[in-house]
Tab-separated table of C-alpha atoms in Angstrom:
chain	number	residue	atom	x	y	z
Q	19	MET	CA	35.652	101.293	-74.409
Q	20	ARG	CA	35.136	100.409	-78.016
Q	21	PHE	CA	32.027	98.705	-77.327
Q	22	VAL	CA	30.577	101.735	-75.311
Q	23	GLU	CA	31.619	103.992	-78.645
Q	24	ILE	CA	29.784	101.476	-80.974
Q	25	TYR	CA	26.926	101.513	-78.652
Q	26	THR	CA	26.796	105.320	-78.692
Q	27	ILE	CA	26.843	105.337	-82.442
Q	28	CYS	CA	24.021	103.056	-82.912
Q	29	LEU	CA	21.878	105.180	-80.521
Q	30	THR	CA	22.509	108.428	-82.190
Q	31	PHE	CA	21.689	106.958	-85.783
Q	32	LEU	CA	18.420	105.383	-84.145
Q	33	CYS	CA	17.545	108.473	-82.579
Q	34	VAL	CA	17.914	110.434	-85.522
Q	35	SER	CA	15.930	108.103	-87.503
Q	36	ALA	CA	13.181	107.706	-85.094
Q	37	ILE	CA	11.732	111.281	-85.521
Q	38	ALA	CA	10.935	110.855	-89.200
Q	39	PRO	CA	9.134	107.503	-89.119
Q	40	ALA	CA	7.210	108.623	-86.051
Q	41	THR	CA	5.863	111.420	-88.078
Q	42	LEU	CA	5.078	109.181	-91.216
Q	43	ALA	CA	3.307	106.769	-89.047
Q	44	GLN	CA	0.395	108.849	-88.153
Q	45	GLU	CA	-1.336	107.383	-91.231
Q	46	SER	CA	-0.837	103.836	-89.974
Q	47	PRO	CA	-3.757	101.817	-89.260
Q	48	ALA	CA	-2.684	101.059	-85.628
Q	49	ARG	CA	-5.088	102.910	-82.752
Q	50	TYR	CA	-3.249	105.410	-81.302
Q	51	TYR	CA	-4.287	104.351	-77.845
Q	52	GLU	CA	-3.220	100.842	-78.366
Q	53	GLN	CA	0.422	101.930	-78.285
Q	54	HIS	CA	0.904	103.277	-74.944
Q	55	TYR	CA	3.568	101.349	-72.825
Q	56	PHE	CA	4.577	101.743	-69.294
Q	57	ASP	CA	7.762	100.509	-67.903
Q	58	VAL	CA	9.618	99.729	-64.861
Q	59	ALA	CA	13.472	99.100	-65.263
Q	60	VAL	CA	16.126	98.230	-62.838
Q	61	SER	CA	19.508	98.229	-63.828
Q	62	GLY	CA	22.826	97.052	-61.837
Q	63	GLY	CA	26.519	96.872	-61.624
Q	64	SER	CA	29.304	96.659	-59.250
Q	65	GLY	CA	28.404	99.476	-56.671
Q	66	LYS	CA	25.775	101.369	-58.916
Q	67	PHE	CA	22.162	100.898	-59.242
Q	68	ALA	CA	19.370	102.468	-61.411
Q	69	GLY	CA	15.803	102.457	-61.463
Q	70	ALA	CA	13.665	104.020	-64.215
Q	71	LEU	CA	10.006	104.675	-64.899
Q	72	ALA	CA	8.792	105.457	-68.036
Q	73	TRP	CA	5.867	106.140	-70.624
Q	74	ASN	CA	6.382	105.864	-74.235
Q	75	HIS	CA	4.036	105.677	-77.013
Q	76	LEU	CA	5.211	103.814	-80.161
Q	77	HIS	CA	4.037	104.347	-83.860
Q	78	GLY	CA	4.049	101.314	-85.901
Q	79	PHE	CA	5.004	101.838	-89.597
Q	80	GLY	CA	4.820	99.504	-92.706
Q	81	LYS	CA	1.430	98.310	-94.296
Q	82	LYS	CA	0.617	94.925	-92.477
Q	83	GLN	CA	2.822	93.604	-89.512
Q	84	GLN	CA	4.135	97.046	-88.425
Q	85	ARG	CA	7.180	95.419	-86.984
Q	86	PHE	CA	9.029	98.527	-87.065
Q	87	LYS	CA	7.840	101.017	-84.393
Q	88	ALA	CA	9.389	104.263	-83.111
Q	89	GLY	CA	8.054	106.896	-80.996
Q	90	TYR	CA	8.740	108.973	-78.013
Q	91	GLY	CA	8.063	109.194	-74.333
Q	92	VAL	CA	9.245	110.408	-70.732
Q	93	ARG	CA	11.468	108.794	-68.550
Q	94	PHE	CA	12.128	109.296	-64.848
Q	95	THR	CA	15.737	107.762	-63.905
Q	96	GLY	CA	17.436	107.479	-60.454
Q	97	PHE	CA	20.741	106.321	-60.237
Q	98	VAL	CA	22.987	105.785	-57.196
Q	99	ALA	CA	26.382	104.889	-56.827
Q	100	ALA	CA	28.907	103.891	-54.222
Q	101	ASN	CA	32.560	105.595	-54.336
Q	102	LYS	CA	32.631	106.368	-58.245
Q	103	TYR	CA	35.178	108.442	-59.951
Q	104	TYR	CA	33.576	111.340	-61.933
Q	105	THR	CA	35.712	112.776	-64.558
Q	106	THR	CA	36.189	115.900	-66.498
Q	107	ALA	CA	32.788	116.024	-68.669
Q	108	PRO	CA	33.216	118.862	-71.312
Q	109	ALA	CA	34.092	117.658	-74.770
Q	110	LYS	CA	36.350	120.748	-75.190
Q	111	TYR	CA	38.783	119.286	-72.808
Q	112	THR	CA	38.229	115.653	-73.371
Q	113	SER	CA	38.151	115.317	-77.193
Q	114	THR	CA	40.157	116.939	-79.841
Q	115	GLU	CA	36.645	117.587	-81.633
Q	116	GLN	CA	33.537	119.149	-80.460
Q	117	ASN	CA	31.038	117.685	-82.933
Q	118	LEU	CA	29.559	114.528	-84.149
Q	119	GLY	CA	33.344	113.345	-84.487
Q	120	THR	CA	33.804	113.521	-80.735
Q	121	ILE	CA	32.699	109.610	-80.746
Q	122	PHE	CA	35.676	109.077	-83.072
Q	123	SER	CA	38.465	111.230	-81.712
Q	124	LYS	CA	41.062	110.476	-79.311
Q	125	THR	CA	40.381	110.897	-75.538
Q	126	LEU	CA	42.790	113.665	-74.284
Q	127	GLN	CA	43.966	111.970	-71.258
Q	128	GLU	CA	46.034	114.571	-69.906
Q	129	ASN	CA	43.111	116.883	-69.438
Q	130	ILE	CA	41.093	114.521	-67.572
Q	131	ASP	CA	40.849	115.162	-63.811
Q	132	THR	CA	38.853	113.252	-61.371
Q	133	ILE	CA	36.579	113.812	-58.395
Q	134	THR	CA	34.793	111.222	-55.950
Q	135	THR	CA	32.287	110.817	-53.501
Q	136	ALA	CA	31.296	108.206	-51.244
Q	137	THR	CA	27.563	108.058	-52.395
Q	138	ALA	CA	26.591	109.459	-55.691
Q	139	ALA	CA	22.534	109.878	-56.425
Q	140	THR	CA	21.503	111.943	-59.432
Q	141	TYR	CA	17.744	112.118	-60.451
Q	142	SER	CA	16.355	112.756	-63.887
Q	143	VAL	CA	13.390	113.609	-65.777
Q	144	ASN	CA	13.880	113.313	-69.581
Q	145	LEU	CA	12.045	113.210	-73.049
Q	146	ALA	CA	13.273	110.269	-74.738
Q	147	VAL	CA	13.104	108.346	-78.207
Q	148	TYR	CA	12.455	104.811	-78.901
Q	149	LEU	CA	12.911	102.526	-81.429
Q	150	GLN	CA	11.769	98.756	-81.786
Q	151	TYR	CA	11.744	96.014	-83.973
Q	152	THR	CA	9.218	92.793	-83.569
Q	153	LEU	CA	11.383	89.640	-84.507
Q	154	ARG	CA	8.426	87.182	-83.669
Q	155	PRO	CA	4.924	87.755	-82.470
Q	156	ARG	CA	5.993	87.862	-78.783
Q	157	LEU	CA	9.486	88.882	-78.980
Q	158	ASP	CA	10.891	92.603	-79.689
Q	159	ILE	CA	14.307	94.008	-79.744
Q	160	GLY	CA	14.784	97.730	-79.129
Q	161	VAL	CA	16.872	100.743	-78.057
Q	162	ASN	CA	15.793	104.001	-76.355
Q	163	ILE	CA	17.679	107.097	-75.501
Q	164	ASP	CA	17.045	110.329	-73.341
Q	165	LEU	CA	17.000	113.613	-75.254
Q	166	LEU	CA	16.655	116.343	-72.875
Q	167	GLY	CA	15.163	117.208	-69.630
Q	168	PHE	CA	16.103	118.257	-66.018
Q	169	SER	CA	17.915	116.685	-63.180
Q	170	PHE	CA	18.078	116.872	-59.472
Q	171	GLY	CA	19.341	115.312	-56.372
Q	172	SER	CA	21.182	116.455	-53.141
Q	173	GLU	CA	24.269	118.333	-52.931
Q	174	LYS	CA	27.303	116.069	-52.016
Q	175	ARG	CA	30.991	116.463	-50.946
Q	176	PHE	CA	33.507	115.388	-53.503
Q	177	ASN	CA	37.215	114.720	-52.825
Q	178	ILE	CA	39.537	116.120	-55.513
Q	179	LEU	CA	41.994	113.421	-56.818
Q	180	SER	CA	43.647	115.013	-59.464
Q	181	SER	CA	47.766	115.537	-59.140
Q	182	VAL	CA	47.584	118.876	-60.715
Q	183	TYR	CA	44.719	120.509	-58.806
Q	184	ASP	CA	45.940	123.964	-58.132
Q	185	ALA	CA	46.825	125.452	-54.672
Q	186	GLY	CA	44.789	127.670	-52.710
Q	187	GLN	CA	41.305	125.536	-53.276
Q	188	ALA	CA	39.713	123.442	-50.892
Q	189	PRO	CA	40.747	119.689	-51.487
Q	190	VAL	CA	36.921	118.828	-50.724
Q	191	GLN	CA	34.264	120.372	-52.694
Q	192	GLN	CA	30.468	120.449	-52.857
Q	193	ALA	CA	28.646	119.553	-55.887
Q	194	SER	CA	25.121	118.947	-57.135
Q	195	PRO	CA	23.598	117.274	-60.203
Q	196	THR	CA	23.597	119.114	-63.329
Q	197	SER	CA	20.358	120.841	-63.771
Q	198	PHE	CA	19.727	120.814	-67.587
Q	199	ASN	CA	20.187	117.711	-69.652
Q	200	LEU	CA	20.504	117.664	-73.401
Q	201	LEU	CA	21.632	114.654	-75.912
Q	202	LEU	CA	24.459	116.307	-78.277
Q	203	THR	CA	26.347	112.829	-78.914
Q	204	SER	CA	29.072	111.460	-76.631
Q	205	ASP	CA	31.147	113.761	-74.457
Q	206	ASN	CA	28.972	116.739	-75.949
Q	207	ASP	CA	26.208	115.649	-74.131
Q	208	LYS	CA	25.111	117.548	-70.935
Q	209	GLY	CA	23.792	116.496	-67.833
Q	210	SER	CA	22.453	113.058	-66.901
Q	211	LEU	CA	20.911	110.813	-69.663
Q	212	ASN	CA	19.875	107.349	-69.841
Q	213	SER	CA	19.867	104.775	-72.600
Q	214	GLU	CA	18.513	101.138	-73.021
Q	215	PHE	CA	19.485	98.428	-75.572
Q	216	TYR	CA	16.947	95.493	-74.842
Q	217	ILE	CA	15.073	92.465	-75.968
Q	218	ARG	CA	11.665	91.939	-74.696
Q	219	TYR	CA	9.450	89.015	-74.360
Q	220	TRP	CA	5.845	89.429	-74.011
Q	221	LEU	CA	4.423	87.023	-71.373
Q	222	THR	CA	0.576	87.795	-72.432
Q	223	GLU	CA	-0.687	90.522	-74.435
Q	224	LYS	CA	-0.333	93.416	-71.788
Q	225	ILE	CA	2.572	92.424	-69.572
Q	226	GLY	CA	6.161	91.825	-71.456
Q	227	ILE	CA	9.532	91.512	-69.623
Q	228	ARG	CA	12.904	92.891	-70.876
Q	229	ALA	CA	16.520	92.210	-70.493
Q	230	GLY	CA	19.411	94.232	-71.774
Q	231	TYR	CA	21.951	96.903	-71.280
Q	232	THR	CA	21.851	100.143	-69.816
Q	233	PHE	CA	24.326	102.917	-70.470
Q	234	LEU	CA	23.793	106.387	-68.630
Q	235	PHE	CA	25.647	109.445	-68.132
Q	236	SER	CA	25.472	110.827	-64.158
Q	237	GLU	CA	26.610	114.338	-64.119
Q	238	TYR	CA	27.526	116.800	-61.231
Q	239	ARG	CA	28.358	120.220	-61.247
Q	240	THR	CA	30.896	121.723	-58.643
Q	241	LYS	CA	29.700	124.885	-56.831
Q	242	GLN	CA	32.752	127.000	-58.237
Q	243	ASN	CA	34.995	126.388	-61.114
Q	244	LEU	CA	38.014	124.194	-60.174
Q	245	SER	CA	41.422	124.911	-61.510
Q	246	PHE	CA	44.074	122.661	-62.470
Q	247	ASP	CA	47.316	122.782	-64.056
Q	248	ASN	CA	47.983	126.250	-63.258
Q	249	GLY	CA	44.526	127.491	-64.579
Q	250	ARG	CA	44.986	125.823	-67.918
Q	251	ILE	CA	41.675	123.736	-67.229
Q	252	MET	CA	38.789	125.621	-65.488
Q	253	ASN	CA	35.816	123.173	-65.085
Q	254	ASP	CA	32.752	122.486	-62.966
Q	255	ARG	CA	31.171	119.734	-64.599
Q	256	TYR	CA	32.082	116.029	-63.902
Q	257	ARG	CA	30.750	112.775	-65.294
Q	258	TYR	CA	30.371	109.349	-64.405
Q	259	LYS	CA	29.442	106.580	-67.450
Q	260	ALA	CA	27.487	103.927	-66.057
Q	261	ALA	CA	27.200	100.456	-67.962
Q	262	MET	CA	24.865	98.134	-66.321
Q	263	ALA	CA	22.524	95.003	-67.080
Q	264	LEU	CA	18.998	95.642	-67.233
Q	265	VAL	CA	15.685	93.877	-66.257
Q	266	ALA	CA	12.197	95.546	-66.885
Q	267	VAL	CA	8.754	94.769	-66.731
Q	268	THR	CA	6.391	96.503	-69.463
Q	269	PHE	CA	2.693	96.922	-69.114
Q	270	LYS	CA	0.768	97.634	-72.358
Q	271	PRO	CA	-3.038	98.212	-70.966
Q	272	PHE	CA	-4.623	99.133	-74.078
Q	273	GLY	CA	-3.312	96.987	-76.554
Q	274	LYS	CA	-1.878	93.585	-78.124
Q	275	SER	CA	1.892	93.012	-78.219
L	27	MET	CA	10.050	107.870	-50.766
L	28	ILE	CA	13.011	108.645	-52.570
L	29	THR	CA	14.950	109.262	-49.705
L	30	ARG	CA	14.174	105.965	-48.136
L	31	LEU	CA	14.963	103.854	-51.188
L	32	GLN	CA	18.072	105.809	-51.494
L	33	TRP	CA	19.225	105.229	-47.984
L	34	VAL	CA	18.331	101.565	-48.255
L	35	ILE	CA	20.425	100.824	-51.287
L	36	ILE	CA	23.358	103.104	-50.432
L	37	SER	CA	23.207	101.266	-46.886
L	38	SER	CA	23.670	98.094	-48.428
L	39	MET	CA	26.644	99.287	-50.530
L	40	LEU	CA	28.340	100.732	-47.898
L	41	MET	CA	27.889	98.456	-45.132
L	42	PHE	CA	31.289	99.231	-43.664
L	43	ALA	CA	32.091	102.592	-45.248
L	44	CYS	CA	34.425	105.115	-43.629
L	45	ASN	CA	31.502	106.918	-41.966
L	46	SER	CA	29.839	104.174	-40.479
L	47	GLU	CA	30.200	104.456	-36.722
L	48	ASP	CA	27.676	102.102	-35.462
L	49	LYS	CA	29.721	99.870	-33.847
L	50	PRO	CA	32.051	100.268	-30.625
L	51	GLN	CA	35.239	101.044	-32.027
L	52	PRO	CA	38.773	100.536	-30.518
L	53	VAL	CA	40.313	104.164	-29.351
L	54	ASN	CA	43.782	104.572	-28.814
L	55	THR	CA	44.727	107.186	-26.041
L	56	ILE	CA	48.554	106.556	-26.266
L	57	VAL	CA	50.650	109.710	-25.253
L	58	GLU	CA	54.318	109.354	-26.521
L	59	PRO	CA	56.672	111.983	-25.455
L	60	PRO	CA	57.585	115.005	-27.758
L	61	VAL	CA	60.672	114.542	-29.841
L	62	THR	CA	63.366	116.227	-27.964
L	63	ASN	CA	67.010	117.634	-28.458
L	64	PRO	CA	66.720	118.085	-32.462
L	65	GLN	CA	70.175	117.895	-33.583
L	66	ALA	CA	71.943	120.956	-35.281
L	67	GLY	CA	70.833	121.624	-38.577
L	68	SER	CA	67.406	119.595	-38.320
L	69	SER	CA	64.456	121.575	-39.325
L	70	SER	CA	60.786	121.436	-38.404
L	71	SER	CA	57.559	122.611	-39.306
L	72	ALA	CA	53.867	122.646	-37.708
L	73	GLY	CA	50.254	122.842	-38.625
L	74	SER	CA	46.832	122.221	-37.430
L	75	PHE	CA	44.234	119.596	-39.010
L	76	VAL	CA	41.418	120.986	-41.005
L	77	SER	CA	38.618	118.274	-40.483
L	78	TYR	CA	36.047	116.934	-43.027
L	79	GLU	CA	35.300	113.587	-41.796
L	80	HIS	CA	35.610	111.178	-38.603
L	81	GLY	CA	36.117	114.119	-36.079
L	82	LEU	CA	39.409	114.620	-37.038
L	83	ALA	CA	41.429	117.015	-34.913
L	84	GLY	CA	44.910	117.623	-33.529
L	85	LYS	CA	48.099	119.268	-34.182
L	86	VAL	CA	50.916	117.944	-36.385
L	87	LEU	CA	54.672	118.291	-36.275
L	88	LEU	CA	57.448	117.358	-38.521
L	89	TYR	CA	61.146	116.899	-37.849
L	90	ILE	CA	63.864	116.339	-40.338
L	91	ASP	CA	67.424	115.625	-39.033
L	92	THR	CA	70.635	115.775	-40.521
L	93	THR	CA	70.547	112.441	-42.088
L	94	ASN	CA	66.948	113.087	-43.674
L	95	VAL	CA	65.458	110.693	-41.032
L	96	ILE	CA	61.814	112.085	-40.834
L	97	THR	CA	59.698	112.267	-37.671
L	98	LEU	CA	56.197	113.118	-37.846
L	99	ARG	CA	54.331	113.824	-34.731
L	100	LEU	CA	50.369	113.852	-34.286
L	101	GLU	CA	49.628	115.738	-30.964
L	102	GLN	CA	46.294	115.586	-29.196
L	103	PHE	CA	44.934	113.652	-32.107
L	104	THR	CA	41.555	112.869	-32.176
L	105	MET	CA	39.796	110.511	-34.969
L	106	THR	CA	37.097	107.988	-34.871
L	107	GLN	CA	38.127	104.855	-36.456
L	108	GLY	CA	37.770	103.890	-40.257
L	109	PRO	CA	38.929	101.343	-42.594
L	110	ASP	CA	42.009	101.576	-44.632
L	111	VAL	CA	43.033	104.993	-43.201
L	112	HIS	CA	46.602	106.418	-44.201
L	113	VAL	CA	48.573	109.247	-43.028
L	114	TYR	CA	50.576	110.887	-46.128
L	115	LEU	CA	52.910	113.481	-46.588
L	116	SER	CA	51.584	115.327	-49.675
L	117	LYS	CA	52.618	118.009	-52.218
L	118	SER	CA	48.927	119.072	-52.202
L	119	SER	CA	46.342	119.603	-49.953
L	120	ASN	CA	43.993	117.063	-51.953
L	121	TYR	CA	44.939	113.184	-52.259
L	122	SER	CA	46.501	112.470	-55.601
L	123	ALA	CA	48.381	108.977	-55.569
L	124	ALA	CA	51.175	110.712	-57.457
L	125	ASN	CA	51.699	113.554	-54.999
L	126	VAL	CA	51.914	111.499	-51.514
L	127	LEU	CA	54.188	109.565	-49.502
L	128	GLU	CA	52.873	107.015	-46.947
L	129	VAL	CA	53.736	107.612	-43.399
L	130	THR	CA	51.567	105.234	-41.849
L	131	LYS	CA	48.402	103.449	-41.463
L	132	LEU	CA	45.961	104.057	-38.861
L	133	THR	CA	44.040	100.976	-37.648
L	134	THR	CA	42.160	102.473	-34.467
L	135	GLY	CA	40.502	105.428	-33.532
L	136	PHE	CA	42.206	108.014	-31.247
L	137	GLN	CA	41.315	110.360	-28.441
L	138	GLY	CA	43.670	112.887	-27.457
L	139	SER	CA	46.598	111.021	-28.382
L	140	SER	CA	50.268	112.029	-29.276
L	141	ILE	CA	52.102	109.629	-31.456
L	142	ASN	CA	55.503	109.544	-33.136
L	143	PHE	CA	56.087	108.178	-36.575
L	144	THR	CA	59.785	107.746	-37.666
L	145	PHE	CA	60.408	107.060	-41.515
L	146	HIS	CA	63.011	107.569	-44.219
L	147	ASP	CA	62.001	108.129	-48.000
L	148	THR	CA	64.383	109.240	-50.379
L	149	ARG	CA	61.579	110.722	-52.581
L	150	TYR	CA	60.757	113.213	-49.619
L	151	THR	CA	61.036	117.003	-50.825
L	152	ALA	CA	60.694	120.259	-49.446
L	153	ALA	CA	57.204	120.587	-51.477
L	154	HIS	CA	55.715	117.920	-49.326
L	155	VAL	CA	54.148	120.601	-47.058
L	156	PHE	CA	50.648	118.728	-46.204
L	157	VAL	CA	49.760	115.941	-44.015
L	158	LEU	CA	46.847	114.259	-45.043
L	159	VAL	CA	44.596	111.655	-43.457
L	160	TYR	CA	42.861	109.702	-45.980
L	161	CYS	CA	40.686	106.605	-46.427
L	162	ASN	CA	41.758	104.751	-49.335
L	163	GLN	CA	39.171	102.196	-49.488
L	164	TYR	CA	36.364	104.928	-49.854
L	165	ASN	CA	38.485	107.832	-51.136
L	166	SER	CA	37.553	110.063	-48.261
L	167	LEU	CA	39.821	112.833	-47.096
L	168	PHE	CA	39.117	112.887	-43.423
L	169	GLY	CA	41.183	116.513	-43.054
L	170	TYR	CA	44.671	117.803	-43.763
L	171	ALA	CA	47.339	120.120	-42.077
L	172	GLU	CA	49.451	122.175	-44.066
L	173	LEU	CA	52.867	122.576	-42.571
L	174	GLN	CA	54.629	125.791	-42.078
């Protein structure tokens, strides 16, 4: 869990810092059209899989080599998983703080309820921010994270596993992917968001391969608010946090690596 | 396209999932005699299954004798086979490990069967008013019955 928190912190800083350099870089000598990246990524882990298609545009900054690049893009992510536990999502239940401090705050285990489905599948289209550094002429490292967008997917049947599920409610509930996605840091986030940390090697000037780590949130919303612990917790948002290995291919049709 | 891709991936993940019904499955049609001549002081309750998966149907009766030996009888019980399927007495209609007492594990499908299970568990309380049929491996509730 500690690694996940550190990873989230890094992504947050990178996300914030990406916006300003991207603006400054308008004056850089790199031609705009040369910095288009098209990317196909697959990520996997035990009983879970994600595929992502992305376009992004990076702005180099610096006077000569422009090793630092920052930019923006659009990413489609499809996530499927078998037999995973989705847990209470809203930070007001999971954390003692509902701000940037959520990352550092203690998780309130007594407020976490669990629901599960045989096959989860969420699909999202999000705006994303990207940061990249060129270590060597053919070697980049980078991170990216989804900022906001929307999700879709079919309705699924979830079993409620909580021991404090209030009586009078069906033990099986219908839920759909949360429609609106928004990055607000850690458990404050809403919806389904993807992020990647990667290292990339350019095979040619136009084609590169990436390997790294994917961390994404997949979120479902039950059709009705579910009541737990004699009504103390009323919630309809449930999240699964997926950490997976990543491989990808990048195509840069108009420029050099 | 997405639907086909999703189907392929999920199918590979769940080759032997609880809702897999591709292969012929053993079906038990046993009919055991009902519990007769309950002792004085014993109690009984009954309910019918609400089904979510695997065609679960039937009735359930619970007898507790004066020595707290519990007999659970499934009547006209029908269910297609699944892996890791258990019958629980539960304090709630949903499954939670903290709320259940295991009665038995079901290793076959059933068709109109009537079966008795007798057990003794000191943790049993009057709050265990639900009978669950639940697949642990895939966290799938086949159905439940409320005893009244």
